[in-house]
XYZ file of C-alpha atoms in Angstrom:
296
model
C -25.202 -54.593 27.295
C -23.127 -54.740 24.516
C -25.185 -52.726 21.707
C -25.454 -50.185 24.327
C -21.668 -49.904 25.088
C -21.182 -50.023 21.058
C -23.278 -46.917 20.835
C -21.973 -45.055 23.467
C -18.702 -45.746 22.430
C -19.741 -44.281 18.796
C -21.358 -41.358 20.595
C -18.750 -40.425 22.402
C -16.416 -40.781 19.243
C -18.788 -38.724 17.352
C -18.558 -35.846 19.722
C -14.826 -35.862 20.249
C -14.829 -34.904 16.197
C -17.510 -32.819 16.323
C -15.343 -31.030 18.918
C -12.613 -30.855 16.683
C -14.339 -29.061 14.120
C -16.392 -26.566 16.721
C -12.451 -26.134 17.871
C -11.026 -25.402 14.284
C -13.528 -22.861 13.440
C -13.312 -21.255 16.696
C -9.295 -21.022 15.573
C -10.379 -19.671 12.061
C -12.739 -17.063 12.804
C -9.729 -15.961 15.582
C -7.296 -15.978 12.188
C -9.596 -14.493 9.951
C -11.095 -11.432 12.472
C -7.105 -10.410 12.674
C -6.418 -8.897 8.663
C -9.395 -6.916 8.949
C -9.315 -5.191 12.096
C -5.963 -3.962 11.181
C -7.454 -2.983 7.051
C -9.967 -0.952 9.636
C -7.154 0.438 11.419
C -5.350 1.674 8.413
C -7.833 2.868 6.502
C -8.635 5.531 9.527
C -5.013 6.945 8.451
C -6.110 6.967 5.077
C -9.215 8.979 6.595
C -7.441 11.313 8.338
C -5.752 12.772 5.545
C -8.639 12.936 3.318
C -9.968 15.460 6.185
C -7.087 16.821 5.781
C -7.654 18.050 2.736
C -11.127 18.537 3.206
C -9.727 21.382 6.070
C -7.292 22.509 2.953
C -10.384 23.405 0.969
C -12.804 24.928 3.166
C -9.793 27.234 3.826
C -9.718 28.000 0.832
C -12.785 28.353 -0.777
C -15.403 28.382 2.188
C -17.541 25.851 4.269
C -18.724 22.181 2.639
C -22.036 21.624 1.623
C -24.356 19.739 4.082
C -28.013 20.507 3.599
C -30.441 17.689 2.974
C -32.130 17.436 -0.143
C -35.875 16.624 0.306
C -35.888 15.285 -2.924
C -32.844 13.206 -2.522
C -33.323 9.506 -3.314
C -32.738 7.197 -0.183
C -29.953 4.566 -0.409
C -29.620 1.964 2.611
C -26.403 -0.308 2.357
C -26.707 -2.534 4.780
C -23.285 -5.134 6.016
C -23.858 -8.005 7.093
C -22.531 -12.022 6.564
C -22.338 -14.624 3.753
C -21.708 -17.286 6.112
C -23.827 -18.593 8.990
C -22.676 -19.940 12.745
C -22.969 -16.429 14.165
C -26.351 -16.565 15.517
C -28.667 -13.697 15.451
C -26.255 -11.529 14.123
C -27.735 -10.660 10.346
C -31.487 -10.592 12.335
C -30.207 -8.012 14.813
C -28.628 -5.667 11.649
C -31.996 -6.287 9.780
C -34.038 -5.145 12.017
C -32.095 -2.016 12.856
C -31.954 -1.819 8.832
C -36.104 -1.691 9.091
C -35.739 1.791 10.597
C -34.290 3.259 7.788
C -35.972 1.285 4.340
C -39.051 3.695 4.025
C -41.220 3.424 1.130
C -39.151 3.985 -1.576
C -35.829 3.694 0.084
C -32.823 1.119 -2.458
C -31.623 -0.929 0.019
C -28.341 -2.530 -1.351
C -27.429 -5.942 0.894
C -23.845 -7.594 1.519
C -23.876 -10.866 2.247
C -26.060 -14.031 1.274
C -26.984 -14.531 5.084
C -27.792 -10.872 5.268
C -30.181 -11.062 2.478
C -32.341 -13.901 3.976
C -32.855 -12.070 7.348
C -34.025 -8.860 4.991
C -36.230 -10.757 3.401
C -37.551 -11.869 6.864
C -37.872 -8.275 7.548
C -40.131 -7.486 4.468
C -37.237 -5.647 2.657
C -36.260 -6.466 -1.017
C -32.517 -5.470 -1.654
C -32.149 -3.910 -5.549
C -29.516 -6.280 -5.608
C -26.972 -7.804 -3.173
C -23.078 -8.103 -3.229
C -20.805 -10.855 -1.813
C -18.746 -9.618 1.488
C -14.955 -10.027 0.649
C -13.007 -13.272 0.967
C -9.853 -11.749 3.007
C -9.147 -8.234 3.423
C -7.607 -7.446 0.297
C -11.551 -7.493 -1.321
C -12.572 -4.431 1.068
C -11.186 -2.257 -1.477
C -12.989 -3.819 -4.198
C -15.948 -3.975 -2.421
C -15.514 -0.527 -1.705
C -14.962 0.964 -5.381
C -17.984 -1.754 -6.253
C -20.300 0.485 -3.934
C -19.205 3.363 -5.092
C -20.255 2.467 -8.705
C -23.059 1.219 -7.873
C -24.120 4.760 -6.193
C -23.178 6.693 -9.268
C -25.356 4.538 -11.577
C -28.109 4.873 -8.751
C -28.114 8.485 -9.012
C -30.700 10.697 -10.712
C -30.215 11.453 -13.922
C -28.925 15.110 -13.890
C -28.258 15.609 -10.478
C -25.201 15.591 -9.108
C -25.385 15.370 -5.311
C -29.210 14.256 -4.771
C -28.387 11.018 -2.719
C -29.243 10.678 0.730
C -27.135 7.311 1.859
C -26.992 5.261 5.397
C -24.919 2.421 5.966
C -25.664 -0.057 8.887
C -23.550 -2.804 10.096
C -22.552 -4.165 13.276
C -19.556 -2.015 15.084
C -17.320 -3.738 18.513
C -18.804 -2.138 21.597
C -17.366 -2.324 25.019
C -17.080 -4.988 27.279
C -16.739 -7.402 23.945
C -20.380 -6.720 23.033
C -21.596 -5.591 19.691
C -23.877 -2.902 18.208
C -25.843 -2.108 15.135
C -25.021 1.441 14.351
C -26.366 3.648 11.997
C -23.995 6.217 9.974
C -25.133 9.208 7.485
C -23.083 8.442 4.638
C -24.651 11.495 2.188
C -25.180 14.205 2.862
C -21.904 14.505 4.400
C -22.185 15.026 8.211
C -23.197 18.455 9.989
C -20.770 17.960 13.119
C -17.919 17.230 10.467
C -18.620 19.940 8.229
C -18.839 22.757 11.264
C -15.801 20.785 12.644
C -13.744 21.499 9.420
C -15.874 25.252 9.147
C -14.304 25.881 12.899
C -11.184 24.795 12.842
C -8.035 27.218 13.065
C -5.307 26.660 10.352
C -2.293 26.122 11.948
C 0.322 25.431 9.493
C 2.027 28.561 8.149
C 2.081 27.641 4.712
C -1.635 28.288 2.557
C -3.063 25.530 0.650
C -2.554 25.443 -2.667
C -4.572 23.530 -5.947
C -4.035 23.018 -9.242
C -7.723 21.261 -9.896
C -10.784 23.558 -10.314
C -12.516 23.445 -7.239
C -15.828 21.602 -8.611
C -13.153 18.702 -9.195
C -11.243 18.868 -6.436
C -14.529 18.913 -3.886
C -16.198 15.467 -6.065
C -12.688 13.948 -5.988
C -12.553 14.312 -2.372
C -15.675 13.324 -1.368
C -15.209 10.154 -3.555
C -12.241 9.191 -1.264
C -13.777 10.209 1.480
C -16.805 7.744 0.744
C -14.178 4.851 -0.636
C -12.445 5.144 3.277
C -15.832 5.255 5.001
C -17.085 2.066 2.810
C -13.611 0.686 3.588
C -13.935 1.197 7.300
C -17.443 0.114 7.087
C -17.045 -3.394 5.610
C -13.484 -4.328 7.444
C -15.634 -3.916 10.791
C -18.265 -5.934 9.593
C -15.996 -9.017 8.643
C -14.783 -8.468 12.060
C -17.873 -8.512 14.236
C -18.811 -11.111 12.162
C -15.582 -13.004 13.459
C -16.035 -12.278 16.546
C -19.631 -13.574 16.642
C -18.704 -16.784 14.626
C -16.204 -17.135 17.594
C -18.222 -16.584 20.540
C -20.735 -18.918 19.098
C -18.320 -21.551 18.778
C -17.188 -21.011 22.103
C -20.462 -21.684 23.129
C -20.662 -24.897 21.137
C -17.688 -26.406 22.325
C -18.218 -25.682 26.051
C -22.104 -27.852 25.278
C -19.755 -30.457 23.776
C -17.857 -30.812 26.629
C -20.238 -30.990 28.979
C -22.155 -33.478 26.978
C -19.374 -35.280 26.118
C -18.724 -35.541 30.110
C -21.739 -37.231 30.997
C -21.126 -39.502 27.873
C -17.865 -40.443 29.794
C -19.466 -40.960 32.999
C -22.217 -43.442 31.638
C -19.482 -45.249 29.359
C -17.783 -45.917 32.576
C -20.725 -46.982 34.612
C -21.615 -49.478 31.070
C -18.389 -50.549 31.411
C -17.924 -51.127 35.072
C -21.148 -52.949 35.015
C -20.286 -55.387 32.281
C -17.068 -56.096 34.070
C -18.631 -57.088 36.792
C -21.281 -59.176 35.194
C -18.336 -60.816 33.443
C -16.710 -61.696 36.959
C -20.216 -62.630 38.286
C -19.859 -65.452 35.236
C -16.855 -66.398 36.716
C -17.601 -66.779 39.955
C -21.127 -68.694 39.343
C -19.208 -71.131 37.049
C -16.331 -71.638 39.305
C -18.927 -72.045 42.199
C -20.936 -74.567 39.973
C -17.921 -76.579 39.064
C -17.095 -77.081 43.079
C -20.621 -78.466 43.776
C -20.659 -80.222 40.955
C -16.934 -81.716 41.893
C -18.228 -82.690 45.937
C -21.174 -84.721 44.462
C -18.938 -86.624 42.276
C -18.641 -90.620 44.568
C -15.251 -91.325 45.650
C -14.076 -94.520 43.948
């Protein structure tokens, strides 16, 4: 009775720091999912005003370029984690990843995590970058992608890139997606936007870069901010499933650690009262044993 109470007493103490962990993780990915949701909130400012002078130069000098190449090489950069404890998350991003990573398609991977579920996927990255330790590495991250497309380009072609990012975006209801985004060529709906919409400021646009320059310099910005906003959302889901799995974890602990209560008590109840059984059956055997003693 007593190894048994020993070990449930160590079980028990196990759990309650197991617990504690579950509970400070839970607390960190909380912390951690806070920085980048507001990087992704900023950077959409930053966005804005690189459409803004996308607008500029269409009025200017005429619609934006947005026809497919045929020839175009496929790029797939696909977001996903370094760390584990967010359950199927990297699987679900991989497999919407699978879609897109035709024969012949560079897929470039974040995250260590994110490369194993790839790999489970049949899909060899061309090489794979670390996700960014707080959210002053999105921008790094960001201008590291960006290199990496312009040494990925064909050799004497200048826009023949056809890029897709995938990562997991926040959905409603506190679920999450894997979404799919045309990186290059840039979007149809926002070129005709931009082609469509009325100038409404009374002063004209003016530039002092040739317009060759000008166009590559935006659309370098305008990938940086879409990178940006596509990696700070990614560290967030990624929070936020870290978080709901370790909500998940501590509620099991406590309910396991609830019916390690209950049978502690009903050890312990029971060896009290084999204890005062002892008692009793001694104190009873010391009476009879006292009236069969002869009176002298």
């Amino acid at each position: 009775m007593a190894q048994t109470l020993e070990r449930l007493t160590h079980r028990t103490q196990t759990m309650t720091s197991i617990r504690g962990i579950v509970r400070t993780m839970k607390t960190m990915s909380a912390i951690n999912a806070l920085p980048y949701e507001q990087a992704a909130q900023a950077i959409e400012a930053y966005q804005d005003t690189v459409l803004q002078g996308f607008h500029a130069f269409v009025r200017c000098h005429g619609p934006l370029p947005d026809e497919a190449d045929p020839d175009a090489a496929p790029i797939v950069i696909v977001f996903g984690s370094d760390h584990g404890l967010c359950g199927n998350y990297n699987e679900i991003v991989a497999t919407e990843a699978q879609t897109l990573a035709s024969p012949g398609a560079q897929v470039i991977c974040i995250g260590a995590q994110m490369e194993d579920a790839l790999f489970g996927q049949g899909i060899r990255p061309v090489t794979t970058l670390l996700p960014p330790a707080t959210a002053d590495g999105l921008a790094r991250l960001s201008g590291r992608l960006i290199t990496l497309l312009d040494q990925m380009r064909p050799s004497g072609r200048s826009t023949a890139l056809s890029v897709s990012l995938v990562n997991m975006e926040r959905a409603a209801h506190g679920l999450q997606n894997p979404v799919t985004q045309q990186l290059l060529p840039l979007e149809r709906s926002m070129t005709k936007d931009l082609a469509h919409r009325p100038w409404t400021s009374r002063s004209l646009p003016q530039f002092r870069m040739e317009p060759d320059h000008l166009l590559a310099s935006l659309i370098r910005s305008y990938l940086f901010a879409r990178l940006y906003r596509s990696a700070a959302e990614a560290m967030v889901t990624e929070n936020a499933a870290r978080l709901a799995r370790m909500q998940q974890a501590e509620q099991s602990i406590d309910d396991q650690l609830e019916v390690l209560n209950a049978e502690l008590r009903t050890v312990r109840q029971s060896e009290i009262t084999t204890e005062l059984l002892d008692v009793i059956i001694g104190f009873e055997a010391l009476k009879k044993r006292d009236k069969r003693k002869p009176e002298p």
